[in-house]
Amino acid sequence: MTPSPCIVAGNWKMNKTVAEAKSWLARFLESYQPSPRVEVQVYPSFTALHTMALLASDRSIRVGGQNIHDEERGAYTGEISAVQLREAGAEVVLIGHSERRLHAGETDAMLARKLTAAIHAGLQPVLCVGENREDRQAQRHEDVVGLQIERGLAGWEPSAGIPLIIAYEPVWAIGTGMTATPQDAGAMHAHIRRRLEKLPVHIPEVRILYGGSVTPDNVAELFATPGIDGVLVGGASLDALGFLEIVRAAQRLR
Ligand code: PEP
């Protein structure tokens, strides 16, 4: 069986106009050589998603949304459904990024519903989990992340047929320049796998990404760490050439 490719994903957050997204893509594609060992994903804002999907998908780049609502349609002003996102060209979607948990009050129960909505629409979900600084200092990070996994996946349907991606992103590492050590990241990835095995449903083929201040300078040691199946990159993905460096490191090391 061919092993699943590792993933390098860029989360642009609330950055880039459509014009800026197009020029990022043009710069990236000037030198990008796809490889079957590395899957590249980009998460633009909703406004640029359709354009990016049209321009990028035939160049081996999967485009994703940063959020969805759990309902398919209705009176939810300002929201976007999984079906709408899929139709706009998204193939993947972030569920429960810590900035959404923090700023939009998303709970694990809401995320479980979003996960189901994503799967029903044919979108591959990326469930984001991670402890905050206090949790880590108090040594309860494994419990916190374990519960996020258990509750977020409460509605997982074994028949989904869509492989799950989990992104472990310690909140204290996001946008701070403080990356988790490869040992800490590797230990948490192993913990997540153990936790997945204890779930009442069997979820095959889960890939687990690390996210939190990943840059071209620190990506090599992360890729050298067993159990890390890829990276979710925020700030450093905004620069096309910096992101390309990370992709190339993955291609070299995997
Ligand atoms: C993120 O937002 O998912 C992220 C990992 O951000 P950064 O790389 O900037 O820490």
mmCIF file of C-alpha atoms and ligand atoms in Angstrom:
data_model
loop_
_atom_site.group_PDB
_atom_site.id
_atom_site.type_symbol
_atom_site.label_atom_id
_atom_site.label_comp_id
_atom_site.label_asym_id
_atom_site.label_seq_id
_atom_site.Cartn_x
_atom_site.Cartn_y
_atom_site.Cartn_z
ATOM 1 C CA MET A 1 0.000 0.000 0.000
ATOM 2 C CA THR A 2 1.341 3.481 -0.861
ATOM 3 C CA PRO A 3 1.772 5.537 2.319
ATOM 4 C CA SER A 4 -0.420 8.655 2.585
ATOM 5 C CA PRO A 5 1.516 11.769 1.637
ATOM 6 C CA CYS A 6 2.563 14.129 4.382
ATOM 7 C CA ILE A 7 0.812 17.484 4.381
ATOM 8 C CA VAL A 8 2.051 21.058 4.238
ATOM 9 C CA ALA A 9 -0.921 23.365 4.798
ATOM 10 C CA GLY A 10 -1.033 27.161 4.800
ATOM 11 C CA ASN A 11 -3.681 28.928 6.888
ATOM 12 C CA TRP A 12 -3.901 32.518 5.672
ATOM 13 C CA LYS A 13 -6.402 33.544 8.366
ATOM 14 C CA MET A 14 -7.973 36.966 7.583
ATOM 15 C CA ASN A 15 -5.277 37.980 5.116
ATOM 16 C CA LYS A 16 -5.067 38.593 1.366
ATOM 17 C CA THR A 17 -7.486 40.101 -1.109
ATOM 18 C CA VAL A 18 -8.348 38.154 -4.254
ATOM 19 C CA ALA A 19 -5.645 40.059 -6.162
ATOM 20 C CA GLU A 20 -3.071 39.283 -3.471
ATOM 21 C CA ALA A 21 -4.069 35.621 -3.436
ATOM 22 C CA LYS A 22 -3.590 35.436 -7.202
ATOM 23 C CA SER A 23 -0.174 36.999 -7.057
ATOM 24 C CA TRP A 24 0.849 34.658 -4.178
ATOM 25 C CA LEU A 25 -0.183 31.709 -6.339
ATOM 26 C CA ALA A 26 1.666 32.979 -9.405
ATOM 27 C CA ARG A 27 4.887 33.330 -7.356
ATOM 28 C CA PHE A 28 4.442 29.928 -5.749
ATOM 29 C CA LEU A 29 3.758 28.163 -9.035
ATOM 30 C CA GLU A 30 6.818 29.681 -10.722
ATOM 31 C CA SER A 31 9.016 27.210 -8.829
ATOM 32 C CA TYR A 32 6.684 24.613 -7.272
ATOM 33 C CA GLN A 33 7.252 21.019 -8.422
ATOM 34 C CA PRO A 34 4.543 18.726 -7.008
ATOM 35 C CA SER A 35 5.621 15.426 -5.468
ATOM 36 C CA PRO A 36 3.381 12.459 -4.615
ATOM 37 C CA ARG A 37 5.001 12.360 -1.150
ATOM 38 C CA VAL A 38 3.775 15.807 -0.103
ATOM 39 C CA GLU A 39 0.244 17.172 -0.275
ATOM 40 C CA VAL A 40 -0.015 20.962 -0.352
ATOM 41 C CA GLN A 41 -3.102 22.657 1.064
ATOM 42 C CA VAL A 42 -3.979 26.351 1.200
ATOM 43 C CA TYR A 43 -6.720 27.925 3.307
ATOM 44 C CA PRO A 44 -7.553 31.397 1.958
ATOM 45 C CA SER A 45 -10.345 33.698 3.127
ATOM 46 C CA PHE A 46 -13.805 32.843 1.757
ATOM 47 C CA THR A 47 -13.609 35.728 -0.724
ATOM 48 C CA ALA A 48 -10.536 34.275 -2.459
ATOM 49 C CA LEU A 49 -11.436 30.615 -2.112
ATOM 50 C CA HIS A 50 -13.294 30.101 -5.382
ATOM 51 C CA THR A 51 -10.633 31.863 -7.443
ATOM 52 C CA MET A 52 -7.886 29.898 -5.703
ATOM 53 C CA ALA A 53 -9.714 26.613 -6.255
ATOM 54 C CA LEU A 54 -10.120 27.379 -9.965
ATOM 55 C CA LEU A 55 -6.482 28.320 -10.423
ATOM 56 C CA ALA A 56 -4.770 25.910 -8.045
ATOM 57 C CA SER A 57 -6.525 22.556 -8.075
ATOM 58 C CA ASP A 58 -5.103 21.365 -11.400
ATOM 59 C CA ARG A 59 -1.640 22.251 -10.044
ATOM 60 C CA SER A 60 -1.865 19.716 -7.214
ATOM 61 C CA ILE A 61 -2.832 22.200 -4.512
ATOM 62 C CA ARG A 62 -5.885 21.444 -2.398
ATOM 63 C CA VAL A 63 -7.859 24.486 -1.330
ATOM 64 C CA GLY A 64 -9.752 24.582 1.953
ATOM 65 C CA GLY A 65 -12.047 26.745 4.049
ATOM 66 C CA GLN A 66 -11.148 28.062 7.486
ATOM 67 C CA ASN A 67 -14.578 27.407 8.994
ATOM 68 C CA ILE A 68 -18.124 26.253 8.272
ATOM 69 C CA HIS A 69 -21.512 26.445 9.970
ATOM 70 C CA ASP A 70 -23.038 23.156 11.051
ATOM 71 C CA GLU A 71 -26.382 23.716 9.306
ATOM 72 C CA GLU A 72 -26.789 23.271 5.570
ATOM 73 C CA ARG A 73 -28.856 26.442 5.049
ATOM 74 C CA GLY A 74 -31.045 28.894 6.931
ATOM 75 C CA ALA A 75 -31.217 32.158 8.821
ATOM 76 C CA TYR A 76 -27.579 32.357 9.891
ATOM 77 C CA THR A 77 -26.459 35.732 8.632
ATOM 78 C CA GLY A 78 -22.757 35.879 7.881
ATOM 79 C CA GLU A 79 -22.213 32.129 7.963
ATOM 80 C CA ILE A 80 -21.150 29.666 5.250
ATOM 81 C CA SER A 81 -22.304 26.065 4.999
ATOM 82 C CA ALA A 82 -20.222 23.027 4.151
ATOM 83 C CA VAL A 83 -22.236 22.509 0.960
ATOM 84 C CA GLN A 84 -21.564 26.091 -0.160
ATOM 85 C CA LEU A 85 -17.882 25.695 0.561
ATOM 86 C CA ARG A 86 -17.644 22.422 -1.338
ATOM 87 C CA GLU A 87 -19.462 23.932 -4.313
ATOM 88 C CA ALA A 88 -17.045 26.877 -4.295
ATOM 89 C CA GLY A 89 -14.217 24.395 -4.820
ATOM 90 C CA ALA A 90 -12.999 23.616 -1.295
ATOM 91 C CA GLU A 91 -11.896 20.042 -0.636
ATOM 92 C CA VAL A 92 -10.847 20.405 3.000
ATOM 93 C CA VAL A 93 -11.944 22.509 5.955
ATOM 94 C CA LEU A 94 -10.452 23.555 9.290
ATOM 95 C CA ILE A 95 -12.715 22.720 12.208
ATOM 96 C CA GLY A 96 -12.137 24.346 15.580
ATOM 97 C CA HIS A 97 -9.010 26.405 14.974
ATOM 98 C CA SER A 98 -8.055 27.847 18.368
ATOM 99 C CA GLU A 99 -8.786 31.368 17.124
ATOM 100 C CA ARG A 100 -12.378 30.281 16.471
ATOM 101 C CA ARG A 101 -12.610 28.543 19.811
ATOM 102 C CA LEU A 102 -11.361 31.761 21.430
ATOM 103 C CA HIS A 103 -12.987 34.563 19.411
ATOM 104 C CA ALA A 104 -16.182 32.859 18.259
ATOM 105 C CA GLY A 105 -16.786 30.757 21.383
ATOM 106 C CA GLU A 106 -16.798 27.466 19.486
ATOM 107 C CA THR A 107 -17.308 24.516 21.794
ATOM 108 C CA ASP A 108 -16.382 20.871 21.275
ATOM 109 C CA ALA A 109 -20.085 20.056 20.851
ATOM 110 C CA MET A 110 -20.408 22.626 18.049
ATOM 111 C CA LEU A 111 -17.268 21.250 16.428
ATOM 112 C CA ALA A 112 -18.625 17.713 16.496
ATOM 113 C CA ARG A 113 -21.672 18.960 14.554
ATOM 114 C CA LYS A 114 -19.468 20.857 12.093
ATOM 115 C CA LEU A 115 -17.420 17.733 11.530
ATOM 116 C CA THR A 116 -20.534 15.797 10.621
ATOM 117 C CA ALA A 117 -21.669 18.601 8.301
ATOM 118 C CA ALA A 118 -18.287 18.612 6.570
ATOM 119 C CA ILE A 119 -18.341 14.879 5.970
ATOM 120 C CA HIS A 120 -21.896 14.921 4.652
ATOM 121 C CA ALA A 121 -20.889 17.604 2.161
ATOM 122 C CA GLY A 122 -17.828 15.644 1.030
ATOM 123 C CA LEU A 123 -15.302 17.950 2.688
ATOM 124 C CA GLN A 124 -12.292 16.452 4.435
ATOM 125 C CA PRO A 125 -12.193 17.833 7.992
ATOM 126 C CA VAL A 126 -9.069 18.983 9.796
ATOM 127 C CA LEU A 127 -9.941 18.933 13.493
ATOM 128 C CA CYS A 128 -7.723 21.443 15.314
ATOM 129 C CA VAL A 129 -6.840 20.776 18.945
ATOM 130 C CA GLY A 130 -4.338 22.206 21.388
ATOM 131 C CA GLU A 131 -3.819 23.273 24.966
ATOM 132 C CA ASN A 132 -3.190 26.798 26.216
ATOM 133 C CA ARG A 133 -0.177 27.954 28.195
ATOM 134 C CA GLU A 134 -1.794 27.416 31.613
ATOM 135 C CA ASP A 135 -2.784 23.873 30.695
ATOM 136 C CA ARG A 136 0.771 23.067 29.669
ATOM 137 C CA GLN A 137 2.277 24.683 32.769
ATOM 138 C CA ALA A 138 -0.098 22.705 34.969
ATOM 139 C CA GLN A 139 0.828 19.490 33.106
ATOM 140 C CA ARG A 140 -2.762 18.860 32.067
ATOM 141 C CA HIS A 141 -2.129 19.316 28.331
ATOM 142 C CA GLU A 142 -2.678 15.642 27.527
ATOM 143 C CA ASP A 143 -6.024 15.580 29.326
ATOM 144 C CA VAL A 144 -7.178 18.784 27.629
ATOM 145 C CA VAL A 145 -6.273 17.594 24.140
ATOM 146 C CA GLY A 146 -7.625 14.117 24.858
ATOM 147 C CA LEU A 147 -11.002 15.582 25.760
ATOM 148 C CA GLN A 148 -11.031 17.803 22.664
ATOM 149 C CA ILE A 149 -10.437 14.680 20.565
ATOM 150 C CA GLU A 150 -13.070 12.621 22.348
ATOM 151 C CA ARG A 151 -15.759 15.318 22.264
ATOM 152 C CA GLY A 152 -14.946 16.671 18.808
ATOM 153 C CA LEU A 153 -15.174 13.188 17.316
ATOM 154 C CA ALA A 154 -18.284 12.178 19.266
ATOM 155 C CA GLY A 155 -20.399 12.050 16.104
ATOM 156 C CA TRP A 156 -17.861 10.446 13.785
ATOM 157 C CA GLU A 157 -19.569 8.034 11.454
ATOM 158 C CA PRO A 158 -17.445 4.993 10.652
ATOM 159 C CA SER A 159 -19.013 4.875 7.185
ATOM 160 C CA ALA A 160 -17.770 8.391 6.392
ATOM 161 C CA GLY A 161 -15.198 7.134 3.910
ATOM 162 C CA ILE A 162 -13.264 10.399 4.243
ATOM 163 C CA PRO A 163 -9.938 10.170 6.067
ATOM 164 C CA LEU A 164 -9.613 12.430 9.076
ATOM 165 C CA ILE A 165 -6.841 14.953 9.612
ATOM 166 C CA ILE A 166 -6.032 16.290 13.077
ATOM 167 C CA ALA A 167 -3.918 19.403 13.625
ATOM 168 C CA TYR A 168 -2.215 19.622 17.006
ATOM 169 C CA GLU A 169 -1.636 23.319 17.565
ATOM 170 C CA PRO A 170 -0.640 24.349 21.085
ATOM 171 C CA VAL A 171 -2.299 27.737 21.571
ATOM 172 C CA TRP A 172 0.833 29.199 23.184
ATOM 173 C CA ALA A 173 2.804 28.421 20.019
ATOM 174 C CA ILE A 174 0.437 30.046 17.520
ATOM 175 C CA GLY A 175 1.759 33.323 16.175
ATOM 176 C CA THR A 176 4.210 33.665 19.084
ATOM 177 C CA GLY A 177 7.437 32.401 17.551
ATOM 178 C CA MET A 178 7.568 29.745 20.292
ATOM 179 C CA THR A 179 7.450 26.378 18.547
ATOM 180 C CA ALA A 180 6.895 23.220 20.578
ATOM 181 C CA THR A 181 10.068 21.158 20.761
ATOM 182 C CA PRO A 182 9.999 18.200 18.378
ATOM 183 C CA GLN A 183 10.014 15.946 21.486
ATOM 184 C CA ASP A 184 6.933 17.655 22.964
ATOM 185 C CA ALA A 185 5.116 17.687 19.624
ATOM 186 C CA GLY A 186 6.009 14.027 19.009
ATOM 187 C CA ALA A 187 4.850 13.051 22.501
ATOM 188 C CA MET A 188 1.505 14.765 21.993
ATOM 189 C CA HIS A 189 1.028 13.147 18.578
ATOM 190 C CA ALA A 190 1.642 9.745 20.175
ATOM 191 C CA HIS A 191 -0.825 10.625 22.926
ATOM 192 C CA ILE A 192 -3.447 11.611 20.327
ATOM 193 C CA ARG A 193 -3.011 8.273 18.558
ATOM 194 C CA ARG A 194 -3.451 6.399 21.822
ATOM 195 C CA ARG A 195 -6.562 8.438 22.531
ATOM 196 C CA LEU A 196 -7.958 7.678 19.065
ATOM 197 C CA GLU A 197 -7.525 3.979 19.716
ATOM 198 C CA LYS A 198 -9.695 4.259 22.816
ATOM 199 C CA LEU A 199 -12.637 5.829 20.963
ATOM 200 C CA PRO A 200 -15.705 3.650 20.504
ATOM 201 C CA VAL A 201 -15.364 4.044 16.725
ATOM 202 C CA HIS A 202 -12.379 2.988 14.689
ATOM 203 C CA ILE A 203 -11.065 5.861 12.563
ATOM 204 C CA PRO A 204 -8.568 4.583 9.990
ATOM 205 C CA GLU A 205 -5.803 6.541 8.271
ATOM 206 C CA VAL A 206 -5.642 9.593 10.547
ATOM 207 C CA ARG A 207 -2.873 12.013 9.691
ATOM 208 C CA ILE A 208 -1.738 14.325 12.489
ATOM 209 C CA LEU A 209 -0.184 17.706 11.706
ATOM 210 C CA TYR A 210 1.765 20.016 13.979
ATOM 211 C CA GLY A 211 1.023 23.750 13.904
ATOM 212 C CA GLY A 212 2.453 26.685 15.837
ATOM 213 C CA SER A 213 5.149 29.060 14.581
ATOM 214 C CA VAL A 214 6.438 26.675 11.917
ATOM 215 C CA THR A 215 8.988 28.406 9.685
ATOM 216 C CA PRO A 216 11.516 27.373 7.042
ATOM 217 C CA ASP A 217 14.126 27.405 9.843
ATOM 218 C CA ASN A 218 12.499 24.923 12.203
ATOM 219 C CA VAL A 219 10.572 22.673 9.833
ATOM 220 C CA ALA A 220 13.387 20.167 9.246
ATOM 221 C CA GLU A 221 13.506 19.023 12.882
ATOM 222 C CA LEU A 222 9.731 18.666 12.935
ATOM 223 C CA PHE A 223 9.810 16.481 9.842
ATOM 224 C CA ALA A 224 12.549 14.401 11.436
ATOM 225 C CA THR A 225 10.195 13.597 14.326
ATOM 226 C CA PRO A 226 8.312 10.288 14.140
ATOM 227 C CA GLY A 227 4.531 10.631 14.204
ATOM 228 C CA ILE A 228 4.389 14.113 12.654
ATOM 229 C CA ASP A 229 2.530 13.683 9.377
ATOM 230 C CA GLY A 230 2.766 17.289 8.261
ATOM 231 C CA VAL A 231 2.533 20.904 9.339
ATOM 232 C CA LEU A 232 -0.134 23.605 9.483
ATOM 233 C CA VAL A 233 1.543 26.935 8.879
ATOM 234 C CA GLY A 234 -0.002 30.327 9.659
ATOM 235 C CA GLY A 235 2.191 33.440 9.440
ATOM 236 C CA ALA A 236 4.970 31.838 7.427
ATOM 237 C CA SER A 237 2.519 30.718 4.726
ATOM 238 C CA LEU A 238 1.689 34.297 3.754
ATOM 239 C CA ASP A 239 4.921 34.623 1.856
ATOM 240 C CA ALA A 240 4.805 32.377 -1.229
ATOM 241 C CA LEU A 241 8.534 31.718 -1.292
ATOM 242 C CA GLY A 242 8.787 31.059 2.448
ATOM 243 C CA PHE A 243 5.924 28.582 2.167
ATOM 244 C CA LEU A 244 7.611 26.977 -0.834
ATOM 245 C CA GLU A 245 10.754 26.492 1.265
ATOM 246 C CA ILE A 246 8.688 24.564 3.807
ATOM 247 C CA VAL A 247 7.124 22.457 1.046
ATOM 248 C CA ARG A 248 10.560 21.702 -0.372
ATOM 249 C CA ALA A 249 11.897 20.714 3.040
ATOM 250 C CA ALA A 250 9.008 18.250 3.339
ATOM 251 C CA GLN A 251 9.727 16.894 -0.139
ATOM 252 C CA ARG A 252 13.403 16.413 0.751
ATOM 253 C CA LEU A 253 12.819 14.807 4.114
ATOM 254 C CA ARG A 254 9.818 12.570 3.399
HETATM 255 C C1 PEP B 1 -2.198 28.696 12.662
HETATM 256 O O1 PEP B 1 -2.847 29.720 12.717
HETATM 257 O O2 PEP B 1 -2.761 27.633 12.382
HETATM 258 C C2 PEP B 1 -0.766 28.767 12.933
HETATM 259 C C3 PEP B 1 -0.122 27.653 13.135
HETATM 260 O O3 PEP B 1 -0.201 30.012 12.976
HETATM 261 P P1 PEP B 1 1.372 30.369 13.076
HETATM 262 O O4 PEP B 1 2.103 29.460 12.142
HETATM 263 O O5 PEP B 1 1.468 31.797 12.665
HETATM 264 O O6 PEP B 1 1.785 30.141 14.479
#
